PDB file of C-alpha atoms and ligand atoms in Angstrom:
ATOM      1  CA  UNK A   1       0.000   0.000   0.000  1.00 68.00           C
ATOM      2  CA  UNK A   2       1.242   3.517  -0.706  1.00 84.00           C
ATOM      3  CA  UNK A   3       1.877   5.545   2.437  1.00 87.00           C
ATOM      4  CA  UNK A   4      -0.852   8.056   3.380  1.00 86.00           C
ATOM      5  CA  UNK A   5       1.398  10.934   2.186  1.00 88.00           C
ATOM      6  CA  UNK A   6       1.737   9.421  -1.277  1.00 93.00           C
ATOM      7  CA  UNK A   7      -2.041   9.162  -1.450  1.00 93.00           C
ATOM      8  CA  UNK A   8      -3.097  12.480  -0.019  1.00 92.00           C
ATOM      9  CA  UNK A   9      -0.215  15.011  -0.050  1.00 96.00           C
ATOM     10  CA  UNK A  10      -0.750  17.544  -2.785  1.00 97.00           C
ATOM     11  CA  UNK A  11       0.191  16.440  -6.307  1.00 98.00           C
ATOM     12  CA  UNK A  12       1.471  19.442  -8.275  1.00 97.00           C
ATOM     13  CA  UNK A  13       1.873  19.352 -12.049  1.00 97.00           C
ATOM     14  CA  UNK A  14       5.322  20.410 -13.232  1.00 97.00           C
ATOM     15  CA  UNK A  15       5.232  19.553 -16.936  1.00 96.00           C
ATOM     16  CA  UNK A  16       3.729  17.476 -19.693  1.00 95.00           C
ATOM     17  CA  UNK A  17       5.420  14.693 -21.644  1.00 92.00           C
ATOM     18  CA  UNK A  18       4.570  16.049 -25.065  1.00 79.00           C
ATOM     19  CA  UNK A  19       5.388  12.947 -27.112  1.00 74.00           C
ATOM     20  CA  UNK A  20       2.781  10.980 -25.209  1.00 72.00           C
ATOM     21  CA  UNK A  21      -0.409   9.941 -27.049  1.00 79.00           C
ATOM     22  CA  UNK A  22      -2.305   9.944 -23.768  1.00 87.00           C
ATOM     23  CA  UNK A  23      -2.286  12.839 -21.308  1.00 93.00           C
ATOM     24  CA  UNK A  24       0.917  12.125 -19.390  1.00 96.00           C
ATOM     25  CA  UNK A  25       2.246  14.656 -16.909  1.00 97.00           C
ATOM     26  CA  UNK A  26       5.253  15.173 -14.742  1.00 97.00           C
ATOM     27  CA  UNK A  27       4.427  16.149 -11.224  1.00 98.00           C
ATOM     28  CA  UNK A  28       5.708  16.288  -7.707  1.00 98.00           C
ATOM     29  CA  UNK A  29       4.449  15.110  -4.351  1.00 97.00           C
ATOM     30  CA  UNK A  30       6.619  16.969  -1.866  1.00 96.00           C
ATOM     31  CA  UNK A  31      10.201  16.175  -2.932  1.00 95.00           C
ATOM     32  CA  UNK A  32       9.203  13.181  -5.032  1.00 97.00           C
ATOM     33  CA  UNK A  33       9.087  13.473  -8.817  1.00 98.00           C
ATOM     34  CA  UNK A  34       6.257  11.445 -10.336  1.00 98.00           C
ATOM     35  CA  UNK A  35       4.520  10.633 -13.595  1.00 98.00           C
ATOM     36  CA  UNK A  36       0.750  11.250 -13.489  1.00 98.00           C
ATOM     37  CA  UNK A  37      -1.674   9.838 -16.055  1.00 97.00           C
ATOM     38  CA  UNK A  38      -5.252  10.887 -15.333  1.00 97.00           C
ATOM     39  CA  UNK A  39      -7.913   8.408 -16.448  1.00 97.00           C
ATOM     40  CA  UNK A  40      -9.784  11.329 -18.058  1.00 96.00           C
ATOM     41  CA  UNK A  41      -6.807  11.808 -20.422  1.00 95.00           C
ATOM     42  CA  UNK A  42      -6.745   8.228 -21.738  1.00 96.00           C
ATOM     43  CA  UNK A  43      -7.339   7.982 -25.503  1.00 94.00           C
ATOM     44  CA  UNK A  44      -9.929   5.341 -26.420  1.00 94.00           C
ATOM     45  CA  UNK A  45      -8.529   2.164 -28.042  1.00 95.00           C
ATOM     46  CA  UNK A  46     -10.309  -0.417 -30.142  1.00 96.00           C
ATOM     47  CA  UNK A  47      -9.136  -3.411 -28.163  1.00 96.00           C
ATOM     48  CA  UNK A  48      -9.028  -2.309 -24.512  1.00 98.00           C
ATOM     49  CA  UNK A  49     -12.066  -1.224 -22.499  1.00 97.00           C
ATOM     50  CA  UNK A  50     -12.248   2.537 -22.011  1.00 97.00           C
ATOM     51  CA  UNK A  51     -10.895   4.112 -18.841  1.00 97.00           C
ATOM     52  CA  UNK A  52      -8.891   1.078 -17.676  1.00 98.00           C
ATOM     53  CA  UNK A  53      -5.269   1.908 -18.597  1.00 98.00           C
ATOM     54  CA  UNK A  54      -4.337   3.434 -15.222  1.00 98.00           C
ATOM     55  CA  UNK A  55      -5.692   0.337 -13.473  1.00 98.00           C
ATOM     56  CA  UNK A  56      -3.630  -1.906 -15.748  1.00 98.00           C
ATOM     57  CA  UNK A  57      -0.499   0.111 -14.917  1.00 98.00           C
ATOM     58  CA  UNK A  58      -1.096  -0.450 -11.198  1.00 98.00           C
ATOM     59  CA  UNK A  59      -1.862  -4.140 -11.778  1.00 99.00           C
ATOM     60  CA  UNK A  60       1.444  -4.447 -13.692  1.00 99.00           C
ATOM     61  CA  UNK A  61       3.262  -2.906 -10.724  1.00 98.00           C
ATOM     62  CA  UNK A  62       1.648  -5.376  -8.308  1.00 98.00           C
ATOM     63  CA  UNK A  63       2.682  -8.339 -10.468  1.00 99.00           C
ATOM     64  CA  UNK A  64       6.189  -6.884 -10.755  1.00 98.00           C
ATOM     65  CA  UNK A  65       6.374  -6.676  -6.959  1.00 98.00           C
ATOM     66  CA  UNK A  66       5.445 -10.329  -6.568  1.00 98.00           C
ATOM     67  CA  UNK A  67       7.967 -11.361  -9.240  1.00 98.00           C
ATOM     68  CA  UNK A  68      10.443  -9.532  -7.006  1.00 98.00           C
ATOM     69  CA  UNK A  69      12.728  -8.079  -9.687  1.00 98.00           C
ATOM     70  CA  UNK A  70      11.875  -4.379  -9.342  1.00 98.00           C
ATOM     71  CA  UNK A  71      10.911  -4.054 -13.006  1.00 98.00           C
ATOM     72  CA  UNK A  72       8.158  -1.468 -12.543  1.00 98.00           C
ATOM     73  CA  UNK A  73       8.741   1.683 -10.478  1.00 98.00           C
ATOM     74  CA  UNK A  74       6.284   2.125  -7.614  1.00 98.00           C
ATOM     75  CA  UNK A  75       2.850   2.842  -9.123  1.00 98.00           C
ATOM     76  CA  UNK A  76      -0.454   3.584  -7.457  1.00 98.00           C
ATOM     77  CA  UNK A  77      -3.901   5.079  -8.057  1.00 98.00           C
ATOM     78  CA  UNK A  78      -4.796   8.418  -6.558  1.00 98.00           C
ATOM     79  CA  UNK A  79      -6.640  11.625  -7.114  1.00 97.00           C
ATOM     80  CA  UNK A  80      -4.878  14.508  -8.843  1.00 97.00           C
ATOM     81  CA  UNK A  81      -5.533  17.906 -10.399  1.00 97.00           C
ATOM     82  CA  UNK A  82      -7.188  16.210 -13.405  1.00 96.00           C
ATOM     83  CA  UNK A  83      -9.024  13.562 -11.425  1.00 98.00           C
ATOM     84  CA  UNK A  84      -8.180   9.991 -10.533  1.00 98.00           C
ATOM     85  CA  UNK A  85      -5.213   8.505 -12.306  1.00 98.00           C
ATOM     86  CA  UNK A  86      -2.076   6.490 -11.966  1.00 98.00           C
ATOM     87  CA  UNK A  87       0.992   7.937 -10.336  1.00 98.00           C
ATOM     88  CA  UNK A  88       4.447   6.424 -10.733  1.00 98.00           C
ATOM     89  CA  UNK A  89       7.779   7.348  -9.186  1.00 98.00           C
ATOM     90  CA  UNK A  90      10.054   9.105 -11.660  1.00 98.00           C
ATOM     91  CA  UNK A  91      13.334   7.278 -12.315  1.00 98.00           C
ATOM     92  CA  UNK A  92      16.183   9.336 -13.721  1.00 98.00           C
ATOM     93  CA  UNK A  93      17.624   7.608 -16.788  1.00 98.00           C
ATOM     94  CA  UNK A  94      21.322   7.451 -17.633  1.00 98.00           C
ATOM     95  CA  UNK A  95      21.403   9.025 -21.127  1.00 97.00           C
ATOM     96  CA  UNK A  96      24.748   7.334 -21.869  1.00 97.00           C
ATOM     97  CA  UNK A  97      23.218   3.831 -21.817  1.00 98.00           C
ATOM     98  CA  UNK A  98      20.993   2.422 -24.562  1.00 97.00           C
ATOM     99  CA  UNK A  99      19.739  -1.066 -23.697  1.00 98.00           C
ATOM    100  CA  UNK A 100      17.901  -1.132 -27.061  1.00 98.00           C
ATOM    101  CA  UNK A 101      19.485   0.320 -30.175  1.00 97.00           C
ATOM    102  CA  UNK A 102      19.429   0.461 -33.965  1.00 96.00           C
ATOM    103  CA  UNK A 103      22.826  -0.116 -35.577  1.00 96.00           C
ATOM    104  CA  UNK A 104      24.181  -0.850 -39.054  1.00 96.00           C
ATOM    105  CA  UNK A 105      23.816  -4.606 -39.581  1.00 95.00           C
ATOM    106  CA  UNK A 106      27.601  -5.049 -39.921  1.00 95.00           C
ATOM    107  CA  UNK A 107      28.141  -3.213 -36.625  1.00 95.00           C
ATOM    108  CA  UNK A 108      26.306  -5.613 -34.311  1.00 96.00           C
ATOM    109  CA  UNK A 109      28.609  -6.229 -31.324  1.00 96.00           C
ATOM    110  CA  UNK A 110      29.970  -9.808 -31.157  1.00 94.00           C
ATOM    111  CA  UNK A 111      28.993 -10.396 -27.549  1.00 97.00           C
ATOM    112  CA  UNK A 112      26.626  -9.055 -24.949  1.00 98.00           C
ATOM    113  CA  UNK A 113      23.868  -8.156 -27.418  1.00 98.00           C
ATOM    114  CA  UNK A 114      20.935  -9.859 -29.125  1.00 98.00           C
ATOM    115  CA  UNK A 115      20.181  -9.122 -32.755  1.00 97.00           C
ATOM    116  CA  UNK A 116      16.386  -9.320 -33.013  1.00 95.00           C
ATOM    117  CA  UNK A 117      15.232  -7.681 -36.226  1.00 94.00           C
ATOM    118  CA  UNK A 118      16.638  -6.549 -39.568  1.00 94.00           C
ATOM    119  CA  UNK A 119      15.272  -3.830 -41.771  1.00 93.00           C
ATOM    120  CA  UNK A 120      16.302  -0.988 -44.057  1.00 93.00           C
ATOM    121  CA  UNK A 121      16.700   2.600 -42.948  1.00 90.00           C
ATOM    122  CA  UNK A 122      15.626   5.634 -45.000  1.00 90.00           C
ATOM    123  CA  UNK A 123      18.859   5.384 -47.061  1.00 92.00           C
ATOM    124  CA  UNK A 124      18.299   1.734 -47.901  1.00 93.00           C
ATOM    125  CA  UNK A 125      21.041   0.571 -45.522  1.00 94.00           C
ATOM    126  CA  UNK A 126      20.425  -2.668 -43.644  1.00 96.00           C
ATOM    127  CA  UNK A 127      20.055  -1.992 -39.936  1.00 96.00           C
ATOM    128  CA  UNK A 128      19.639  -4.260 -36.926  1.00 97.00           C
ATOM    129  CA  UNK A 129      17.474  -3.764 -33.899  1.00 97.00           C
ATOM    130  CA  UNK A 130      19.596  -4.961 -31.009  1.00 98.00           C
ATOM    131  CA  UNK A 131      19.101  -5.184 -27.272  1.00 98.00           C
ATOM    132  CA  UNK A 132      21.530  -5.957 -24.513  1.00 98.00           C
ATOM    133  CA  UNK A 133      21.782  -9.504 -23.190  1.00 98.00           C
ATOM    134  CA  UNK A 134      21.512  -8.765 -19.481  1.00 97.00           C
ATOM    135  CA  UNK A 135      19.746 -10.522 -16.602  1.00 97.00           C
ATOM    136  CA  UNK A 136      17.742  -7.342 -15.845  1.00 97.00           C
ATOM    137  CA  UNK A 137      16.370  -7.150 -19.378  1.00 98.00           C
ATOM    138  CA  UNK A 138      15.707 -10.913 -19.479  1.00 98.00           C
ATOM    139  CA  UNK A 139      13.618 -10.609 -16.327  1.00 98.00           C
ATOM    140  CA  UNK A 140      11.714  -7.736 -17.944  1.00 98.00           C
ATOM    141  CA  UNK A 141      11.018 -10.018 -20.923  1.00 98.00           C
ATOM    142  CA  UNK A 142       9.604 -12.655 -18.542  1.00 98.00           C
ATOM    143  CA  UNK A 143       7.487  -9.974 -16.869  1.00 99.00           C
ATOM    144  CA  UNK A 144       6.168  -8.935 -20.307  1.00 98.00           C
ATOM    145  CA  UNK A 145       5.079 -12.486 -21.119  1.00 98.00           C
ATOM    146  CA  UNK A 146       3.341 -12.801 -17.746  1.00 98.00           C
ATOM    147  CA  UNK A 147       1.426  -9.505 -18.062  1.00 98.00           C
ATOM    148  CA  UNK A 148       0.913  -9.936 -21.842  1.00 98.00           C
ATOM    149  CA  UNK A 149       2.474  -6.579 -22.622  1.00 98.00           C
ATOM    150  CA  UNK A 150       1.346  -5.240 -26.001  1.00 98.00           C
ATOM    151  CA  UNK A 151       3.693  -2.244 -25.990  1.00 97.00           C
ATOM    152  CA  UNK A 152       7.305  -2.933 -24.956  1.00 98.00           C
ATOM    153  CA  UNK A 153       8.971  -0.244 -27.049  1.00 98.00           C
ATOM    154  CA  UNK A 154      12.628   0.748 -26.685  1.00 98.00           C
ATOM    155  CA  UNK A 155      11.611   3.968 -24.920  1.00 97.00           C
ATOM    156  CA  UNK A 156       9.635   2.018 -22.329  1.00 98.00           C
ATOM    157  CA  UNK A 157      12.905   0.626 -20.971  1.00 98.00           C
ATOM    158  CA  UNK A 158      14.690   2.993 -18.598  1.00 98.00           C
ATOM    159  CA  UNK A 159      18.451   2.542 -18.113  1.00 98.00           C
ATOM    160  CA  UNK A 160      19.565   3.296 -14.591  1.00 98.00           C
ATOM    161  CA  UNK A 161      23.147   4.387 -14.008  1.00 98.00           C
ATOM    162  CA  UNK A 162      23.884   1.303 -11.849  1.00 97.00           C
ATOM    163  CA  UNK A 163      22.890  -1.084 -14.644  1.00 97.00           C
ATOM    164  CA  UNK A 164      19.372  -1.747 -13.419  1.00 98.00           C
ATOM    165  CA  UNK A 165      16.558  -1.449 -15.974  1.00 98.00           C
ATOM    166  CA  UNK A 166      13.011  -0.333 -15.252  1.00 98.00           C
ATOM    167  CA  UNK A 167      10.020  -0.922 -17.502  1.00 98.00           C
ATOM    168  CA  UNK A 168       7.323   1.747 -17.851  1.00 98.00           C
ATOM    169  CA  UNK A 169       4.085   2.387 -19.740  1.00 98.00           C
ATOM    170  CA  UNK A 170       2.073  -0.718 -18.910  1.00 98.00           C
ATOM    171  CA  UNK A 171      -1.398   0.482 -19.892  1.00 98.00           C
ATOM    172  CA  UNK A 172      -1.659  -2.123 -22.670  1.00 98.00           C
ATOM    173  CA  UNK A 173      -1.388  -5.225 -20.533  1.00 98.00           C
ATOM    174  CA  UNK A 174      -3.508  -8.121 -19.216  1.00 98.00           C
ATOM    175  CA  UNK A 175      -5.699  -8.500 -22.306  1.00 98.00           C
ATOM    176  CA  UNK A 176      -7.213 -12.001 -22.497  1.00 98.00           C
ATOM    177  CA  UNK A 177      -6.052 -12.409 -26.118  1.00 96.00           C
ATOM    178  CA  UNK A 178      -2.411 -13.025 -26.931  1.00 95.00           C
ATOM    179  CA  UNK A 179      -0.996  -9.537 -27.512  1.00 95.00           C
ATOM    180  CA  UNK A 180       2.689  -9.726 -26.672  1.00 97.00           C
ATOM    181  CA  UNK A 181       4.343  -6.993 -28.743  1.00 97.00           C
ATOM    182  CA  UNK A 182       7.906  -6.318 -27.735  1.00 98.00           C
ATOM    183  CA  UNK A 183      11.393  -5.467 -28.906  1.00 98.00           C
ATOM    184  CA  UNK A 184      12.808  -8.011 -26.401  1.00 98.00           C
ATOM    185  CA  UNK A 185      12.732 -11.160 -28.538  1.00 98.00           C
ATOM    186  CA  UNK A 186      16.372 -12.068 -27.969  1.00 97.00           C
ATOM    187  CA  UNK A 187      15.716 -15.065 -25.711  1.00 98.00           C
ATOM    188  CA  UNK A 188      12.904 -16.808 -27.570  1.00 97.00           C
ATOM    189  CA  UNK A 189      13.168 -20.576 -27.132  1.00 97.00           C
ATOM    190  CA  UNK A 190      15.724 -20.255 -24.311  1.00 98.00           C
ATOM    191  CA  UNK A 191      15.159 -22.193 -21.099  1.00 98.00           C
ATOM    192  CA  UNK A 192      14.008 -20.134 -18.107  1.00 98.00           C
ATOM    193  CA  UNK A 193      16.420 -19.940 -15.184  1.00 98.00           C
ATOM    194  CA  UNK A 194      15.481 -21.305 -11.742  1.00 98.00           C
ATOM    195  CA  UNK A 195      15.148 -17.713 -10.496  1.00 97.00           C
ATOM    196  CA  UNK A 196      12.795 -16.825 -13.340  1.00 98.00           C
ATOM    197  CA  UNK A 197      10.675 -19.924 -12.666  1.00 98.00           C
ATOM    198  CA  UNK A 198      10.537 -19.077  -8.959  1.00 98.00           C
ATOM    199  CA  UNK A 199       9.201 -15.624  -9.814  1.00 98.00           C
ATOM    200  CA  UNK A 200       6.466 -17.061 -12.026  1.00 98.00           C
ATOM    201  CA  UNK A 201       5.542 -19.541  -9.278  1.00 98.00           C
ATOM    202  CA  UNK A 202       5.214 -16.661  -6.804  1.00 98.00           C
ATOM    203  CA  UNK A 203       2.699 -14.982  -9.122  1.00 98.00           C
ATOM    204  CA  UNK A 204       0.706 -18.225  -9.507  1.00 98.00           C
ATOM    205  CA  UNK A 205       0.613 -18.642  -5.727  1.00 98.00           C
ATOM    206  CA  UNK A 206      -0.091 -14.949  -5.137  1.00 98.00           C
ATOM    207  CA  UNK A 207      -3.156 -15.147  -7.342  1.00 98.00           C
ATOM    208  CA  UNK A 208      -4.683 -17.548  -4.796  1.00 98.00           C
ATOM    209  CA  UNK A 209      -4.202 -14.953  -2.046  1.00 98.00           C
ATOM    210  CA  UNK A 210      -3.263 -11.305  -1.579  1.00 98.00           C
ATOM    211  CA  UNK A 211      -2.246 -10.563  -5.183  1.00 98.00           C
ATOM    212  CA  UNK A 212      -5.502 -12.052  -6.457  1.00 98.00           C
ATOM    213  CA  UNK A 213      -7.517  -9.947  -4.021  1.00 98.00           C
ATOM    214  CA  UNK A 214      -5.756  -6.726  -5.015  1.00 98.00           C
ATOM    215  CA  UNK A 215      -6.027  -7.443  -8.746  1.00 98.00           C
ATOM    216  CA  UNK A 216      -9.767  -8.053  -8.387  1.00 98.00           C
ATOM    217  CA  UNK A 217     -10.189  -4.275  -7.948  1.00 98.00           C
ATOM    218  CA  UNK A 218      -8.178  -3.531 -11.100  1.00 98.00           C
ATOM    219  CA  UNK A 219      -8.839  -6.237 -13.705  1.00 98.00           C
ATOM    220  CA  UNK A 220     -11.782  -8.393 -14.810  1.00 98.00           C
ATOM    221  CA  UNK A 221     -12.241 -11.970 -13.572  1.00 98.00           C
ATOM    222  CA  UNK A 222     -11.419 -13.222 -17.085  1.00 98.00           C
ATOM    223  CA  UNK A 223      -8.229 -11.163 -17.220  1.00 98.00           C
ATOM    224  CA  UNK A 224      -7.068 -12.578 -13.881  1.00 98.00           C
ATOM    225  CA  UNK A 225      -7.871 -16.111 -15.087  1.00 98.00           C
ATOM    226  CA  UNK A 226      -5.855 -15.431 -18.267  1.00 98.00           C
ATOM    227  CA  UNK A 227      -2.932 -14.219 -16.157  1.00 98.00           C
ATOM    228  CA  UNK A 228      -3.043 -17.448 -14.149  1.00 98.00           C
ATOM    229  CA  UNK A 229      -3.181 -19.457 -17.387  1.00 98.00           C
ATOM    230  CA  UNK A 230      -0.184 -17.600 -18.871  1.00 98.00           C
ATOM    231  CA  UNK A 231       1.866 -18.355 -15.749  1.00 98.00           C
ATOM    232  CA  UNK A 232       0.918 -22.033 -15.889  1.00 98.00           C
ATOM    233  CA  UNK A 233       1.687 -22.229 -19.611  1.00 98.00           C
ATOM    234  CA  UNK A 234       5.046 -20.540 -19.195  1.00 98.00           C
ATOM    235  CA  UNK A 235       6.051 -22.894 -16.350  1.00 98.00           C
ATOM    236  CA  UNK A 236       4.968 -25.906 -18.372  1.00 98.00           C
ATOM    237  CA  UNK A 237       6.939 -24.775 -21.422  1.00 98.00           C
ATOM    238  CA  UNK A 238       9.905 -23.766 -19.257  1.00 98.00           C
ATOM    239  CA  UNK A 239      11.056 -21.541 -22.128  1.00 98.00           C
ATOM    240  CA  UNK A 240      10.601 -18.068 -23.548  1.00 98.00           C
ATOM    241  CA  UNK A 241       7.822 -18.101 -26.141  1.00 97.00           C
ATOM    242  CA  UNK A 242       8.219 -16.892 -29.713  1.00 95.00           C
ATOM    243  CA  UNK A 243       5.838 -14.579 -31.590  1.00 93.00           C
ATOM    244  CA  UNK A 244       2.312 -15.972 -31.970  1.00 87.00           C
ATOM    245  CA  UNK A 245       2.179 -15.271 -35.696  1.00 82.00           C
ATOM    246  CA  UNK A 246      -1.359 -13.819 -35.566  1.00 80.00           C
ATOM    247  CA  UNK A 247      -0.253 -10.247 -35.143  1.00 82.00           C
ATOM    248  CA  UNK A 248       2.778  -7.976 -35.389  1.00 88.00           C
ATOM    249  CA  UNK A 249       5.404  -9.202 -32.927  1.00 95.00           C
ATOM    250  CA  UNK A 250       6.933  -5.776 -32.379  1.00 96.00           C
ATOM    251  CA  UNK A 251       5.284  -2.498 -31.391  1.00 96.00           C
ATOM    252  CA  UNK A 252       5.280   0.387 -33.846  1.00 93.00           C
ATOM    253  CA  UNK A 253       7.139   2.650 -33.668  1.00 94.00           C
ATOM    254  CA  UNK A 254       9.908   0.551 -32.156  1.00 95.00           C
ATOM    255  CA  UNK A 255      10.959   3.396 -29.829  1.00 95.00           C
TER     256      UNK A 255
HETATM  257  N1  LIG B 301       8.504   6.498 -14.155  1.00 88.76           N
HETATM  258  C1  LIG B 301       9.214   7.091 -15.098  1.00 88.76           C
HETATM  259  N2  LIG B 301      10.460   7.563 -14.846  1.00 88.76           N
HETATM  260  C2  LIG B 301      11.189   8.170 -15.811  1.00 88.76           C
HETATM  261  N3  LIG B 301      10.774   8.352 -17.062  1.00 88.76           N
HETATM  262  C3  LIG B 301       9.542   7.929 -17.383  1.00 88.76           C
HETATM  263  C4  LIG B 301       8.695   7.261 -16.438  1.00 88.76           C
HETATM  264  N4  LIG B 301       7.524   6.958 -17.048  1.00 88.76           N
HETATM  265  C5  LIG B 301       7.631   7.405 -18.301  1.00 88.76           C
HETATM  266  N5  LIG B 301       8.836   7.986 -18.521  1.00 88.76           N
HETATM  267  C6  LIG B 301       9.325   8.594 -19.774  1.00 88.76           C
HETATM  268  O1  LIG B 301       8.264   9.266 -20.418  1.00 88.76           O
HETATM  269  C7  LIG B 301       7.987   8.673 -21.680  1.00 88.76           C
HETATM  270  C8  LIG B 301       6.482   8.677 -21.928  1.00 88.76           C
HETATM  271  O2  LIG B 301       5.855   7.943 -20.895  1.00 88.76           O
HETATM  272  P1  LIG B 301       4.823   6.777 -21.258  1.00 88.76           P
HETATM  273  O3  LIG B 301       5.347   5.999 -22.392  1.00 88.76           O
HETATM  274  O4  LIG B 301       4.505   6.064 -20.005  1.00 88.76           O
HETATM  275  O5  LIG B 301       3.576   7.668 -21.678  1.00 88.76           O
HETATM  276  P2  LIG B 301       2.473   7.438 -22.779  1.00 88.76           P
HETATM  277  O6  LIG B 301       1.422   8.427 -22.524  1.00 88.76           O
HETATM  278  O7  LIG B 301       2.062   6.040 -22.857  1.00 88.76           O
HETATM  279  O8  LIG B 301       3.278   7.809 -24.044  1.00 88.76           O
HETATM  280  P3  LIG B 301       3.347   7.201 -25.523  1.00 88.76           P
HETATM  281  O9  LIG B 301       1.960   7.164 -26.018  1.00 88.76           O
HETATM  282  O10 LIG B 301       4.253   8.167 -26.226  1.00 88.76           O
HETATM  283  O11 LIG B 301       3.957   5.846 -25.375  1.00 88.76           O
HETATM  284  C9  LIG B 301       8.612   7.273 -21.594  1.00 88.76           C
HETATM  285  O12 LIG B 301       8.975   6.788 -22.850  1.00 88.76           O
HETATM  286  C10 LIG B 301       9.825   7.527 -20.715  1.00 88.76           C
HETATM  287  O13 LIG B 301      10.899   8.034 -21.450  1.00 88.76           O
HETATM  288 MG1  LIG B 302       4.718   5.274 -24.050  1.00 88.76          MG
END
C-alpha cells in the first residue's frame, strides 16, 4: 500500500510529456518526482475497455512486486488535479546507456547483445534492432510475457546508471487475447532460469491470495484467469515463447 502521504499530499503538475499519445504529466508530491496519467486523459482504443489503462499500470506494478525483480517503479492510483489517475515514481535515466538500439547490420557487437530484427533505414542501408543480453532485461522479458504486454517499445525501458533497468508504460497489458508486442525477442526458445521460474511460481501462488484480491479491484475476472493461465503455460513450457504469428510481434514505432 502507498503511504498516506503518497495518497493524499498535494500532487502538483510540473510539466507534460509532449510525445505521449495519452495525457501524461510530470508532477511532484513533496520532494518526489512522479509521472501522473489521469484516467480522463486516456485515448480510447479499439481493443481495450475505455478508462482502464491506469488500473492496468497499477496491476502491472503489483505483479512486478510479486515477481520480485523491481521491473516497474512504484505505481499507485490516486486523485490529482485532473481527477483519478495512476501515479508512478520518476526514475532518472542514464542518457549514456541504450539497452535497445538500432545499428548498421555489420556493426552488431559480437557479444553481450541480441540481434532481433533486420530492416532498411531511409537510405536503404540494412540496420539491426539490437538489445543488450543482461539478466535485468531478461527478467523484464519474462514480466512482459506474464502480463501480456502489447507495448514494450525501446523507450519504455529505462536505463539506470547502476545497470538496473526499469520498464514503464504498462497500460496495454492483461488482455485475455495473446498480444505480446515487444522489442525483447532475444531469448525466444531459451530455457528459463530457476530464479525466473521461482518468480512465475510466486505470481501463480499470489493469485490464490493477496495478489488475487488486489487485482480483483483492477482487472476483470477473465483477465485474472488469463494471467493465471499464462503463468501455468510458461512454467509448463519452461522456455521463452516466440511470436504468436497472428499479429505484429513488435510495437510500432519501435521506440
Ligand atoms: N517512471 C518514469 N520515470 C522516468 N521516465 C519515465 C517514467 N515513465 C515514463 N517515462 C518517460 O516518459 C515517456 C512517456 O511515458 P509513457 O510511455 O509512459 O507515456 P504514454 O502516454 O504512454 O506515451 P506514448 O503514447 O508516447 O507511449 C517514456 O517513454 C519515458 O521516457
Ligand atoms: Mg509510451
